[in-house]
Amino acid sequence: MEIHFETESLQALGEAATFRLSEGETAHVLHPGQIIAYRGASAGRADRLMDVKGMYRKHKLIRADLTGPCEFIAVLPPGYSLKPVELQTGSDLLYDYRHLFYYTDGVTIQSRILSVKNMLITRDAIKMKFSGLGQIGLLTEGHVVEAALHPSEPLYVQASSVIAYPENARMELAVYGNHLASQHMSYHWKITGLGSVLLQAGRESRKLEDSLQNESLFKRILREVIPFGGVFIK
């Protein structure tokens, strides 16, 4: 499957991606309402009811199965990016199903129940593991960044920015730095293991944008200096 992104469009106004499927290729699109144009045989698109698991995870009822040869254009929400991921043999990454935009034939999906500790911080009970030979597309805020893990040297990553991590990873909630740093930062995952984690780079950009545009210097100083100022001073 070939994907072309419309680089001329402004990220702030949304982005479009053109998908080209060859003969026999099939893509399962979990947000069919984002398809704005289609070229191919009418029978090349078949919308189906998702299974109960898919309905619950995506809060959607319908998925679109598109079979080549065909071409279609899908639009992305403003500020979001689409990241194609080619699955590798032996990959053990666990994903948040809500980020899944499409997957191709040959991809199998298994659910993994999280520990109670992880449920509390992620507000999610299940992560999904994709395996097989194929491709998945992740819809994320901003671009996707890949960070390597080390078996003993921890990597601290902001909990809300993580979109995928290895099943073998050892994770615990933590903060780091001196007293002032740890007091004002959001919770992070302290991760060790093999492989890498995937992060969405735009998750916190809106906070910075609001800070630069709307906050006075005095209010910003108060938020940073006063304990829990970020909570009480809006």
Short mmCIF file of the C-alpha atoms (twelve columns), coordinates in Angstrom:
data_MODEL
# 
_entry.id   MODEL 
# 
loop_
_atom_site.group_PDB 
_atom_site.id 
_atom_site.type_symbol 
_atom_site.label_atom_id 
_atom_site.label_alt_id 
_atom_site.label_comp_id 
_atom_site.label_asym_id 
_atom_site.label_seq_id 
_atom_site.Cartn_x 
_atom_site.Cartn_y 
_atom_site.Cartn_z 
_atom_site.pdbx_PDB_model_num 
ATOM 1   C CA . MET A 1   0.000   0.000   0.000  1 
ATOM 2   C CA . GLU A 2   1.247   3.450   -0.931 1 
ATOM 3   C CA . ILE A 3   0.429   6.589   1.083  1 
ATOM 4   C CA . HIS A 4   1.048   10.152  -0.052 1 
ATOM 5   C CA . PHE A 5   0.651   13.082  2.362  1 
ATOM 6   C CA . GLU A 6   -0.411  16.498  1.143  1 
ATOM 7   C CA . THR A 7   2.578   18.482  2.399  1 
ATOM 8   C CA . GLU A 8   1.212   21.738  1.023  1 
ATOM 9   C CA . SER A 9   -1.579  21.831  3.602  1 
ATOM 10  C CA . LEU A 10  -1.014  23.636  6.870  1 
ATOM 11  C CA . GLN A 11  -0.860  21.434  9.962  1 
ATOM 12  C CA . ALA A 12  -3.091  23.899  11.822 1 
ATOM 13  C CA . LEU A 13  -5.797  23.478  9.186  1 
ATOM 14  C CA . GLY A 14  -5.595  19.701  8.966  1 
ATOM 15  C CA . GLU A 15  -3.845  17.354  6.596  1 
ATOM 16  C CA . ALA A 16  -4.889  14.942  3.880  1 
ATOM 17  C CA . ALA A 17  -3.459  11.538  2.953  1 
ATOM 18  C CA . THR A 18  -3.959  9.689   -0.329 1 
ATOM 19  C CA . PHE A 19  -4.003  5.879   -0.108 1 
ATOM 20  C CA . ARG A 20  -3.318  3.730   -3.182 1 
ATOM 21  C CA . LEU A 21  -4.099  0.015   -2.925 1 
ATOM 22  C CA . SER A 22  -2.852  -2.493  -5.452 1 
ATOM 23  C CA . GLU A 23  -4.789  -5.526  -6.664 1 
ATOM 24  C CA . GLY A 24  -5.642  -7.784  -3.731 1 
ATOM 25  C CA . GLU A 25  -4.562  -5.347  -1.001 1 
ATOM 26  C CA . THR A 26  -7.108  -4.493  1.700  1 
ATOM 27  C CA . ALA A 27  -7.112  -1.681  4.268  1 
ATOM 28  C CA . HIS A 28  -9.517  -1.620  7.199  1 
ATOM 29  C CA . VAL A 29  -10.298 2.025   8.040  1 
ATOM 30  C CA . LEU A 30  -11.721 2.595   11.516 1 
ATOM 31  C CA . HIS A 31  -12.796 6.177   10.849 1 
ATOM 32  C CA . PRO A 32  -14.619 5.865   7.507  1 
ATOM 33  C CA . GLY A 33  -16.193 9.295   7.924  1 
ATOM 34  C CA . GLN A 34  -12.760 10.812  7.217  1 
ATOM 35  C CA . ILE A 35  -12.757 9.448   3.641  1 
ATOM 36  C CA . ILE A 36  -13.671 12.364  1.376  1 
ATOM 37  C CA . ALA A 37  -12.845 10.926  -2.066 1 
ATOM 38  C CA . TYR A 38  -12.653 7.456   -3.621 1 
ATOM 39  C CA . ARG A 39  -11.581 6.164   -7.036 1 
ATOM 40  C CA . GLY A 40  -12.222 2.531   -7.954 1 
ATOM 41  C CA . ALA A 41  -14.944 -0.053  -8.363 1 
ATOM 42  C CA . SER A 42  -18.003 0.601   -6.210 1 
ATOM 43  C CA . ALA A 43  -17.731 -2.934  -4.831 1 
ATOM 44  C CA . GLY A 44  -14.206 -2.141  -3.634 1 
ATOM 45  C CA . ARG A 45  -15.597 -0.575  -0.459 1 
ATOM 46  C CA . ALA A 46  -17.581 -2.627  2.048  1 
ATOM 47  C CA . ASP A 47  -18.624 -1.122  5.376  1 
ATOM 48  C CA . ARG A 48  -19.131 -3.594  8.206  1 
ATOM 49  C CA . LEU A 49  -20.244 -3.585  11.810 1 
ATOM 50  C CA . MET A 50  -17.270 -3.808  14.138 1 
ATOM 51  C CA . ASP A 51  -17.191 -6.537  16.729 1 
ATOM 52  C CA . VAL A 52  -18.173 -5.686  20.296 1 
ATOM 53  C CA . LYS A 53  -14.533 -5.234  21.344 1 
ATOM 54  C CA . GLY A 54  -13.921 -2.775  18.543 1 
ATOM 55  C CA . MET A 55  -17.104 -0.849  19.285 1 
ATOM 56  C CA . TYR A 56  -16.089 -0.464  22.911 1 
ATOM 57  C CA . ARG A 57  -12.476 0.508   22.269 1 
ATOM 58  C CA . LYS A 58  -13.106 2.942   19.414 1 
ATOM 59  C CA . HIS A 59  -16.625 4.083   20.377 1 
ATOM 60  C CA . LYS A 60  -17.475 3.400   16.737 1 
ATOM 61  C CA . LEU A 61  -19.985 1.073   15.090 1 
ATOM 62  C CA . ILE A 62  -18.715 0.900   11.511 1 
ATOM 63  C CA . ARG A 63  -15.398 0.229   9.814  1 
ATOM 64  C CA . ALA A 64  -14.718 0.453   6.084  1 
ATOM 65  C CA . ASP A 65  -12.891 -2.348  4.264  1 
ATOM 66  C CA . LEU A 66  -11.326 -1.071  1.040  1 
ATOM 67  C CA . THR A 67  -9.863  -3.530  -1.456 1 
ATOM 68  C CA . GLY A 68  -7.588  -2.624  -4.367 1 
ATOM 69  C CA . PRO A 69  -7.062  -1.611  -6.989 1 
ATOM 70  C CA . CYS A 70  -8.412  1.680   -5.688 1 
ATOM 71  C CA . GLU A 71  -7.421  5.083   -4.369 1 
ATOM 72  C CA . PHE A 72  -8.978  7.149   -1.619 1 
ATOM 73  C CA . ILE A 73  -8.284  10.375  0.253  1 
ATOM 74  C CA . ALA A 74  -8.697  10.657  4.024  1 
ATOM 75  C CA . VAL A 75  -8.517  13.894  5.978  1 
ATOM 76  C CA . LEU A 76  -6.967  14.225  9.425  1 
ATOM 77  C CA . PRO A 77  -8.110  16.539  12.241 1 
ATOM 78  C CA . PRO A 78  -6.160  19.796  12.736 1 
ATOM 79  C CA . GLY A 79  -2.975  19.240  14.728 1 
ATOM 80  C CA . TYR A 80  -2.938  15.470  14.144 1 
ATOM 81  C CA . SER A 81  -0.520  13.317  12.152 1 
ATOM 82  C CA . LEU A 82  -0.810  9.849   10.645 1 
ATOM 83  C CA . LYS A 83  2.128   7.520   11.290 1 
ATOM 84  C CA . PRO A 84  2.346   4.311   9.197  1 
ATOM 85  C CA . VAL A 85  4.065   1.484   11.107 1 
ATOM 86  C CA . GLU A 86  5.349   -1.645  9.371  1 
ATOM 87  C CA . LEU A 87  5.047   -4.574  11.754 1 
ATOM 88  C CA . GLN A 88  8.230   -6.541  12.310 1 
ATOM 89  C CA . THR A 89  8.471   -10.204 13.250 1 
ATOM 90  C CA . GLY A 90  8.635   -10.532 17.024 1 
ATOM 91  C CA . SER A 91  7.365   -7.014  17.749 1 
ATOM 92  C CA . ASP A 92  5.872   -6.818  21.257 1 
ATOM 93  C CA . LEU A 93  4.657   -3.214  21.343 1 
ATOM 94  C CA . LEU A 94  1.395   -2.537  23.174 1 
ATOM 95  C CA . TYR A 95  -0.764  0.221   21.686 1 
ATOM 96  C CA . ASP A 96  -3.724  2.313   22.730 1 
ATOM 97  C CA . TYR A 97  -6.495  1.156   20.386 1 
ATOM 98  C CA . ARG A 98  -7.897  4.684   20.220 1 
ATOM 99  C CA . HIS A 99  -4.886  5.769   18.140 1 
ATOM 100 C CA . LEU A 100 -5.524  3.149   15.451 1 
ATOM 101 C CA . PHE A 101 -6.694  4.712   12.165 1 
ATOM 102 C CA . TYR A 102 -6.306  1.709   9.866  1 
ATOM 103 C CA . TYR A 103 -4.701  -1.702  9.561  1 
ATOM 104 C CA . THR A 104 -4.070  -3.986  6.601  1 
ATOM 105 C CA . ASP A 105 -4.787  -7.641  5.966  1 
ATOM 106 C CA . GLY A 106 -2.277  -9.912  7.667  1 
ATOM 107 C CA . VAL A 107 -2.414  -8.001  10.957 1 
ATOM 108 C CA . THR A 108 -3.746  -9.839  14.003 1 
ATOM 109 C CA . ILE A 109 -4.947  -8.045  17.127 1 
ATOM 110 C CA . GLN A 110 -4.708  -9.379  20.678 1 
ATOM 111 C CA . SER A 111 -5.797  -7.691  23.899 1 
ATOM 112 C CA . ARG A 112 -3.625  -7.378  26.994 1 
ATOM 113 C CA . ILE A 113 -5.132  -6.572  30.405 1 
ATOM 114 C CA . LEU A 114 -3.092  -3.991  32.316 1 
ATOM 115 C CA . SER A 115 -2.115  -4.164  35.958 1 
ATOM 116 C CA . VAL A 116 -4.286  -2.235  38.410 1 
ATOM 117 C CA . LYS A 117 -1.511  0.336   38.880 1 
ATOM 118 C CA . ASN A 118 -1.293  0.985   35.150 1 
ATOM 119 C CA . MET A 119 -5.074  1.140   34.837 1 
ATOM 120 C CA . LEU A 120 -5.258  3.948   37.384 1 
ATOM 121 C CA . ILE A 121 -2.801  6.221   35.602 1 
ATOM 122 C CA . THR A 122 -3.741  5.418   31.992 1 
ATOM 123 C CA . ARG A 123 -7.485  5.299   32.744 1 
ATOM 124 C CA . ASP A 124 -7.565  2.273   30.505 1 
ATOM 125 C CA . ALA A 125 -7.901  -1.411  31.285 1 
ATOM 126 C CA . ILE A 126 -6.664  -2.924  28.034 1 
ATOM 127 C CA . LYS A 127 -3.884  -2.333  25.539 1 
ATOM 128 C CA . MET A 128 -3.697  -3.937  22.113 1 
ATOM 129 C CA . LYS A 129 -0.855  -5.962  20.655 1 
ATOM 130 C CA . PHE A 130 -0.558  -6.104  16.867 1 
ATOM 131 C CA . SER A 131 1.365   -8.903  15.209 1 
ATOM 132 C CA . GLY A 132 1.716   -10.572 11.822 1 
ATOM 133 C CA . LEU A 133 2.876   -9.097  8.551  1 
ATOM 134 C CA . GLY A 134 1.243   -5.857  7.542  1 
ATOM 135 C CA . GLN A 135 0.894   -2.215  8.389  1 
ATOM 136 C CA . ILE A 136 -1.011  -0.127  10.912 1 
ATOM 137 C CA . GLY A 137 -1.648  3.613   10.916 1 
ATOM 138 C CA . LEU A 138 -1.521  5.626   14.133 1 
ATOM 139 C CA . LEU A 139 -3.369  8.921   14.531 1 
ATOM 140 C CA . THR A 140 -1.518  11.131  17.027 1 
ATOM 141 C CA . GLU A 141 -1.315  14.719  18.236 1 
ATOM 142 C CA . GLY A 142 1.764   16.075  16.495 1 
ATOM 143 C CA . HIS A 143 4.513   13.847  15.155 1 
ATOM 144 C CA . VAL A 144 5.556   10.464  16.507 1 
ATOM 145 C CA . VAL A 145 8.942   10.228  18.221 1 
ATOM 146 C CA . GLU A 146 10.710  6.923   18.901 1 
ATOM 147 C CA . ALA A 147 12.913  6.664   22.003 1 
ATOM 148 C CA . ALA A 148 15.178  3.666   22.687 1 
ATOM 149 C CA . LEU A 149 15.067  1.819   25.999 1 
ATOM 150 C CA . HIS A 150 17.948  0.422   28.069 1 
ATOM 151 C CA . PRO A 151 17.763  -2.678  30.314 1 
ATOM 152 C CA . SER A 152 19.075  -0.858  33.401 1 
ATOM 153 C CA . GLU A 153 19.263  2.873   32.621 1 
ATOM 154 C CA . PRO A 154 15.723  4.283   33.017 1 
ATOM 155 C CA . LEU A 155 14.021  6.534   30.521 1 
ATOM 156 C CA . TYR A 156 11.532  9.016   31.978 1 
ATOM 157 C CA . VAL A 157 8.655   9.793   29.625 1 
ATOM 158 C CA . GLN A 158 5.555   11.860  30.228 1 
ATOM 159 C CA . ALA A 159 2.728   9.428   30.883 1 
ATOM 160 C CA . SER A 160 0.150   11.218  28.721 1 
ATOM 161 C CA . SER A 161 2.478   11.260  25.684 1 
ATOM 162 C CA . VAL A 162 3.096   7.499   25.460 1 
ATOM 163 C CA . ILE A 163 1.221   5.768   22.640 1 
ATOM 164 C CA . ALA A 164 3.090   2.432   22.563 1 
ATOM 165 C CA . TYR A 165 5.603   0.564   24.699 1 
ATOM 166 C CA . PRO A 166 7.121   -2.959  24.718 1 
ATOM 167 C CA . GLU A 167 5.248   -5.692  26.547 1 
ATOM 168 C CA . ASN A 168 8.530   -6.651  28.257 1 
ATOM 169 C CA . ALA A 169 9.110   -3.137  29.657 1 
ATOM 170 C CA . ARG A 170 9.292   -2.528  33.397 1 
ATOM 171 C CA . MET A 171 7.323   0.606   34.249 1 
ATOM 172 C CA . GLU A 172 6.653   2.600   37.378 1 
ATOM 173 C CA . LEU A 173 5.246   6.050   38.031 1 
ATOM 174 C CA . ALA A 174 7.892   8.593   38.963 1 
ATOM 175 C CA . VAL A 175 9.095   12.170  38.790 1 
ATOM 176 C CA . TYR A 176 12.712  13.281  38.501 1 
ATOM 177 C CA . GLY A 177 14.971  16.246  39.111 1 
ATOM 178 C CA . ASN A 178 15.243  18.415  42.196 1 
ATOM 179 C CA . HIS A 179 12.391  19.304  44.545 1 
ATOM 180 C CA . LEU A 180 11.082  22.188  42.438 1 
ATOM 181 C CA . ALA A 181 11.235  20.178  39.221 1 
ATOM 182 C CA . SER A 182 9.454   17.141  40.625 1 
ATOM 183 C CA . GLN A 183 6.833   19.309  42.315 1 
ATOM 184 C CA . HIS A 184 5.680   20.966  39.104 1 
ATOM 185 C CA . MET A 185 5.975   18.228  36.495 1 
ATOM 186 C CA . SER A 186 3.229   15.801  35.582 1 
ATOM 187 C CA . TYR A 187 3.659   12.107  36.302 1 
ATOM 188 C CA . HIS A 188 6.174   10.228  34.162 1 
ATOM 189 C CA . TRP A 189 6.746   6.578   33.409 1 
ATOM 190 C CA . LYS A 190 10.149  5.378   34.542 1 
ATOM 191 C CA . ILE A 191 10.812  2.689   31.939 1 
ATOM 192 C CA . THR A 192 13.553  0.096   31.482 1 
ATOM 193 C CA . GLY A 193 13.654  -2.807  29.066 1 
ATOM 194 C CA . LEU A 194 14.442  -3.702  25.492 1 
ATOM 195 C CA . GLY A 195 13.160  -2.038  22.348 1 
ATOM 196 C CA . SER A 196 11.683  1.448   22.192 1 
ATOM 197 C CA . VAL A 197 8.659   3.527   23.097 1 
ATOM 198 C CA . LEU A 198 6.570   5.675   20.761 1 
ATOM 199 C CA . LEU A 199 5.609   9.180   21.904 1 
ATOM 200 C CA . GLN A 200 3.304   11.807  20.458 1 
ATOM 201 C CA . ALA A 201 5.251   15.038  20.317 1 
ATOM 202 C CA . GLY A 202 2.359   17.487  20.168 1 
ATOM 203 C CA . ARG A 203 0.516   16.485  23.322 1 
ATOM 204 C CA . GLU A 204 1.823   19.363  25.443 1 
ATOM 205 C CA . SER A 205 2.284   21.972  22.720 1 
ATOM 206 C CA . ARG A 206 -1.112  23.527  23.381 1 
ATOM 207 C CA . LYS A 207 -0.119  24.292  26.969 1 
ATOM 208 C CA . LEU A 208 2.979   26.109  25.757 1 
ATOM 209 C CA . GLU A 209 0.968   27.971  23.129 1 
ATOM 210 C CA . ASP A 210 -1.583  29.087  25.708 1 
ATOM 211 C CA . SER A 211 1.220   30.078  28.037 1 
ATOM 212 C CA . LEU A 212 2.917   32.231  25.414 1 
ATOM 213 C CA . GLN A 213 -0.273  33.880  24.188 1 
ATOM 214 C CA . ASN A 214 -2.437  34.317  27.255 1 
ATOM 215 C CA . GLU A 215 -0.375  34.401  30.431 1 
ATOM 216 C CA . SER A 216 1.293   37.440  31.866 1 
ATOM 217 C CA . LEU A 217 4.833   37.087  33.194 1 
ATOM 218 C CA . PHE A 218 3.596   37.701  36.760 1 
ATOM 219 C CA . LYS A 219 0.985   34.947  36.567 1 
ATOM 220 C CA . ARG A 220 3.509   32.544  35.062 1 
ATOM 221 C CA . ILE A 221 5.994   33.254  37.883 1 
ATOM 222 C CA . LEU A 222 3.290   32.597  40.477 1 
ATOM 223 C CA . ARG A 223 2.344   29.308  38.836 1 
ATOM 224 C CA . GLU A 224 5.955   28.172  38.769 1 
ATOM 225 C CA . VAL A 225 7.046   29.317  42.242 1 
ATOM 226 C CA . ILE A 226 4.008   28.695  44.459 1 
ATOM 227 C CA . PRO A 227 3.575   25.017  45.403 1 
ATOM 228 C CA . PHE A 228 0.771   23.541  43.323 1 
ATOM 229 C CA . GLY A 229 0.411   26.904  41.592 1 
ATOM 230 C CA . GLY A 230 -0.415  25.150  38.339 1 
ATOM 231 C CA . VAL A 231 -3.510  23.715  39.995 1 
ATOM 232 C CA . PHE A 232 -4.874  26.828  41.736 1 
ATOM 233 C CA . ILE A 233 -3.803  29.598  39.354 1 
ATOM 234 C CA . LYS A 234 -5.456  29.287  35.947 1 
# 
